[in-house]
PDB file of C-alpha atoms in Angstrom:
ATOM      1  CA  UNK A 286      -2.569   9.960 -19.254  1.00  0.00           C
ATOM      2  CA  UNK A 287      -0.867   9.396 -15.854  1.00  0.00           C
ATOM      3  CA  UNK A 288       0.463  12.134 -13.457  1.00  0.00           C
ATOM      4  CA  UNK A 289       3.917  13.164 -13.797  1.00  0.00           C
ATOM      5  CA  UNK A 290       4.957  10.951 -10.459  1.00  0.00           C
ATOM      6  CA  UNK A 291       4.852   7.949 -12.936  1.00  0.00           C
ATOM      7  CA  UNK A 292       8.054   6.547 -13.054  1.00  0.00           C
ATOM      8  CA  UNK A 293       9.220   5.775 -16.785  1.00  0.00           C
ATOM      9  CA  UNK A 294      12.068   4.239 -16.486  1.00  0.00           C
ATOM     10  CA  UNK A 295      12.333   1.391 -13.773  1.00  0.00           C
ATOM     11  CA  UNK A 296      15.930  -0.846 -14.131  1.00  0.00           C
ATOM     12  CA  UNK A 297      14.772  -4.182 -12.537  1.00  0.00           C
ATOM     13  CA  UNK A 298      17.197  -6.980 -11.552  1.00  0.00           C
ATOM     14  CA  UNK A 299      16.959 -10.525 -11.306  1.00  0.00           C
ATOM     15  CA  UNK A 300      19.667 -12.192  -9.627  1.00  0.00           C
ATOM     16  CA  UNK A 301      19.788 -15.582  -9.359  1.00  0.00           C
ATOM     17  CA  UNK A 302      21.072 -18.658  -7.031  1.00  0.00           C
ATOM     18  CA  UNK A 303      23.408 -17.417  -4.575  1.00  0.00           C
ATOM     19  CA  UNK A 304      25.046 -14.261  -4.657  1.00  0.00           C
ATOM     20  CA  UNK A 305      28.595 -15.054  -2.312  1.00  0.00           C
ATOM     21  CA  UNK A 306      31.861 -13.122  -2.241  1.00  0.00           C
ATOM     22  CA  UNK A 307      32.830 -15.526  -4.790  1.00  0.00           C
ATOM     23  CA  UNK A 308      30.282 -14.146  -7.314  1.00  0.00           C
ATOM     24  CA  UNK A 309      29.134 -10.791  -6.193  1.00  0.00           C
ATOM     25  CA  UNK A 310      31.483  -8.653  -8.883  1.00  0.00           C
ATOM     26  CA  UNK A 311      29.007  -8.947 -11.868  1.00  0.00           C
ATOM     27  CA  UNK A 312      26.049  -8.288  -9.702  1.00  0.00           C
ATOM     28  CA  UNK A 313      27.468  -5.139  -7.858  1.00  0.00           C
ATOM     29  CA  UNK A 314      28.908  -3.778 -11.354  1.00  0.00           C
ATOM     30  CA  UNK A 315      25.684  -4.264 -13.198  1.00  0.00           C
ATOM     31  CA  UNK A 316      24.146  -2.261  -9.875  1.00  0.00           C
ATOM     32  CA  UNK A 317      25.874   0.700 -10.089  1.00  0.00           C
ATOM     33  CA  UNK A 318      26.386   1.031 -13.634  1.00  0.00           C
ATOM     34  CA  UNK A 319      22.218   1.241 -13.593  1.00  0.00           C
ATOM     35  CA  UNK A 320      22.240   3.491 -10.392  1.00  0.00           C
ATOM     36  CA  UNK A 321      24.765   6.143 -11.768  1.00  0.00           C
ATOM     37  CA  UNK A 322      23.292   6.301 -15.477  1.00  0.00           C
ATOM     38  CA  UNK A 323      20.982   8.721 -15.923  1.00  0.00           C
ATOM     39  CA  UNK A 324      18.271   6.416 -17.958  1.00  0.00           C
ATOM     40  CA  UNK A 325      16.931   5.126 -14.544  1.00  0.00           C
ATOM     41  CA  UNK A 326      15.535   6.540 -11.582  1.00  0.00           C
ATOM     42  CA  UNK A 327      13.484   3.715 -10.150  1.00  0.00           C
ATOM     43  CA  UNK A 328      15.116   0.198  -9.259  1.00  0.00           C
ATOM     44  CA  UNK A 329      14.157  -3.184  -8.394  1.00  0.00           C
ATOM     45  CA  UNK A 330      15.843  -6.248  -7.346  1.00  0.00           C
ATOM     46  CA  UNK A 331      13.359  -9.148  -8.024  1.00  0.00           C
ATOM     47  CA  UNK A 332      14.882 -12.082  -5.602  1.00  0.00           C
ATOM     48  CA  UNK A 333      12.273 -14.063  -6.387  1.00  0.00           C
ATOM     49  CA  UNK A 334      15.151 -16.816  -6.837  1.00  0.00           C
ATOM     50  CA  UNK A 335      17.794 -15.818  -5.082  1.00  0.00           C
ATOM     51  CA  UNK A 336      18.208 -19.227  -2.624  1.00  0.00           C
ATOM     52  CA  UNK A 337      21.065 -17.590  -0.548  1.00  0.00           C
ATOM     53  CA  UNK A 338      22.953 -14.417   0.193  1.00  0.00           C
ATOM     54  CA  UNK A 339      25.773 -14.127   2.226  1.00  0.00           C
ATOM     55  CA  UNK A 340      27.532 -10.284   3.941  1.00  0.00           C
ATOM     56  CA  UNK A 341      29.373  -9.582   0.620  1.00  0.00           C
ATOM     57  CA  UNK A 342      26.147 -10.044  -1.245  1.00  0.00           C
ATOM     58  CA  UNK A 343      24.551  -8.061   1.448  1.00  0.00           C
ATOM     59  CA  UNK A 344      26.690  -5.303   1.005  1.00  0.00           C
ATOM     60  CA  UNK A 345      26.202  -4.848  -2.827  1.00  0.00           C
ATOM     61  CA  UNK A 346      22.658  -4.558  -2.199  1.00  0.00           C
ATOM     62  CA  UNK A 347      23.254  -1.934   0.537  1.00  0.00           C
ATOM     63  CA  UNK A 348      26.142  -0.086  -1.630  1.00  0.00           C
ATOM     64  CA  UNK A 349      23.327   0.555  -4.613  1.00  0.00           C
ATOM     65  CA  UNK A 350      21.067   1.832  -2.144  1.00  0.00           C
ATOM     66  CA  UNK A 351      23.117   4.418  -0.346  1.00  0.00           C
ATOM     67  CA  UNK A 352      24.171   5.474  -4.180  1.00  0.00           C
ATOM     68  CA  UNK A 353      20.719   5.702  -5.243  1.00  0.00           C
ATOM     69  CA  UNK A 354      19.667   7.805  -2.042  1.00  0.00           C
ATOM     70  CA  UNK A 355      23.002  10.016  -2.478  1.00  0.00           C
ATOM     71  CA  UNK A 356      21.374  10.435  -6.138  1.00  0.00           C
ATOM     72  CA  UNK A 357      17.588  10.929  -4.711  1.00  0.00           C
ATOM     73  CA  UNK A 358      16.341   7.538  -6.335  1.00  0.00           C
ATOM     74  CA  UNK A 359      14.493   4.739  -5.111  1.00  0.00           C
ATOM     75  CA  UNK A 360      15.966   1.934  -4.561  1.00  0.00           C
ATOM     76  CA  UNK A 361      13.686  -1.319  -3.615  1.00  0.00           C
ATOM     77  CA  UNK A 362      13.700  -4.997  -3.334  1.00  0.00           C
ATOM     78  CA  UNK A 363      10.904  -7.963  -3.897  1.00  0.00           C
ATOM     79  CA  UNK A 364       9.826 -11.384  -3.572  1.00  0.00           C
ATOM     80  CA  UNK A 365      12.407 -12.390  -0.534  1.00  0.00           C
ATOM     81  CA  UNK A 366      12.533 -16.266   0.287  1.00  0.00           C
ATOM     82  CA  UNK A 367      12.423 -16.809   3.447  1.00  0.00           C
ATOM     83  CA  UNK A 368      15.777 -17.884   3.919  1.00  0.00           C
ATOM     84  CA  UNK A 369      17.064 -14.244   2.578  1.00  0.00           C
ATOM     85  CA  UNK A 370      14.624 -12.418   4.639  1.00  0.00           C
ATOM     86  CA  UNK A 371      15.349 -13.276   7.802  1.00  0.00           C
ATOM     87  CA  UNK A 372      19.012 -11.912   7.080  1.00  0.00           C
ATOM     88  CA  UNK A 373      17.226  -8.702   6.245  1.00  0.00           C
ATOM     89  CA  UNK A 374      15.348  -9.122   9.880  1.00  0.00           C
ATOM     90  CA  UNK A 375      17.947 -10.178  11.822  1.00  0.00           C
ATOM     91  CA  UNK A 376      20.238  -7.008  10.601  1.00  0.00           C
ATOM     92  CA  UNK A 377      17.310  -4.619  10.684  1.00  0.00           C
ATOM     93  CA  UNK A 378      17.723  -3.906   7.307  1.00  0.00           C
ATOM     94  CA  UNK A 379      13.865  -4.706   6.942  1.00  0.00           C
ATOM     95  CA  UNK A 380      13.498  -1.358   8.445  1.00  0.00           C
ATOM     96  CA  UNK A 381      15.707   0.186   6.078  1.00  0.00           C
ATOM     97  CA  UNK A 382      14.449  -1.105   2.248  1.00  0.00           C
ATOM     98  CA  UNK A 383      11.541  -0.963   1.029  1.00  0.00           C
ATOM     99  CA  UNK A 384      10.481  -4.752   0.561  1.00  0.00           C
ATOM    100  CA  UNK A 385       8.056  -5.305  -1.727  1.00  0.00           C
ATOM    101  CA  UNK A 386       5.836  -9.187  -1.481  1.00  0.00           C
ATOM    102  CA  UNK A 387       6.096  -9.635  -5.002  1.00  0.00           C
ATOM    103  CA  UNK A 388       6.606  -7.494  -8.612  1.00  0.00           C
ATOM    104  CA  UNK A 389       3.106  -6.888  -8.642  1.00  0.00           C
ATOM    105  CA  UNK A 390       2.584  -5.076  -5.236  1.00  0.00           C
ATOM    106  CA  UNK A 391       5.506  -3.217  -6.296  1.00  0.00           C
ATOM    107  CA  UNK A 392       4.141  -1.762  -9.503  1.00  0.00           C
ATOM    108  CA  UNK A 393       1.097  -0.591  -7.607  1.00  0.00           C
ATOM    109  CA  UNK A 394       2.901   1.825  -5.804  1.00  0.00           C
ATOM    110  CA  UNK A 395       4.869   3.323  -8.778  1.00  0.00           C
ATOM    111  CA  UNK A 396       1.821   6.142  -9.852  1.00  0.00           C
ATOM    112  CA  UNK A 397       1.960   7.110  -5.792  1.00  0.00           C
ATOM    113  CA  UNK A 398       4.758   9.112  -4.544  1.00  0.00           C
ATOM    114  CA  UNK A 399       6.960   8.091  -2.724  1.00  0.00           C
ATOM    115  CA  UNK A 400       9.463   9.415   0.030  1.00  0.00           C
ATOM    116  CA  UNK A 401      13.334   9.361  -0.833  1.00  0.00           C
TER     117      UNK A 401
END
């Protein structure tokens, strides 16, 4: 049996394509409905294929986490393309999220605790 740090319930996304101001809604709804429910206290966003992200999809992604810190849950991302990560460099916002190089080096961490 694990310690009690284990996270048991972990919402993971998996957005696809591009996430523009002309398609955020639906991603930023289904983000905080998960962030403000209590079923979940761990989240992921798997961008794994996400090809591009523009500031309004940038902004969902930073609206979920402030709610999940105001709520003392994690909030993380994984599997960045390149062409989405250097948005996340060139805003600093590497320094901000926990970034993650794939769903697998993600899950390690989830029986470690971790700072909110």
């Amino acid at each position: 049996m694990k310690n009690a740090l284990v996270y048991s319930s972990v919402a993971t996304f998996e957005p696809s394509g591009y996430i523009t101001a002309a398609n955020v809604d639906e991603f930023k709804q289904a983000l905080t409905t998960a962030v403000t429910s209590q079923a979940y206290s761990v989240f992921l966003v798997d961008m794994s294929r996400v090809e591009f992200l523009d500031s309004a999809g940038l902004m969902a992604i930073v609206t979920a986490f402030r709610l999940t810190q105001s709520q003392g849950k994690r909030f993380s991302l994984c599997s960045l393309a390149p062409s989405v990560r250097i948005i996340f460099e060139l805003t600093q916002l590497d320094r901000v999220f926990e970034i993650f190089e794939n769903h697998h080096a993600f899950e390690k961490t989830l029986d470690k605790p971790v700072a909110v």
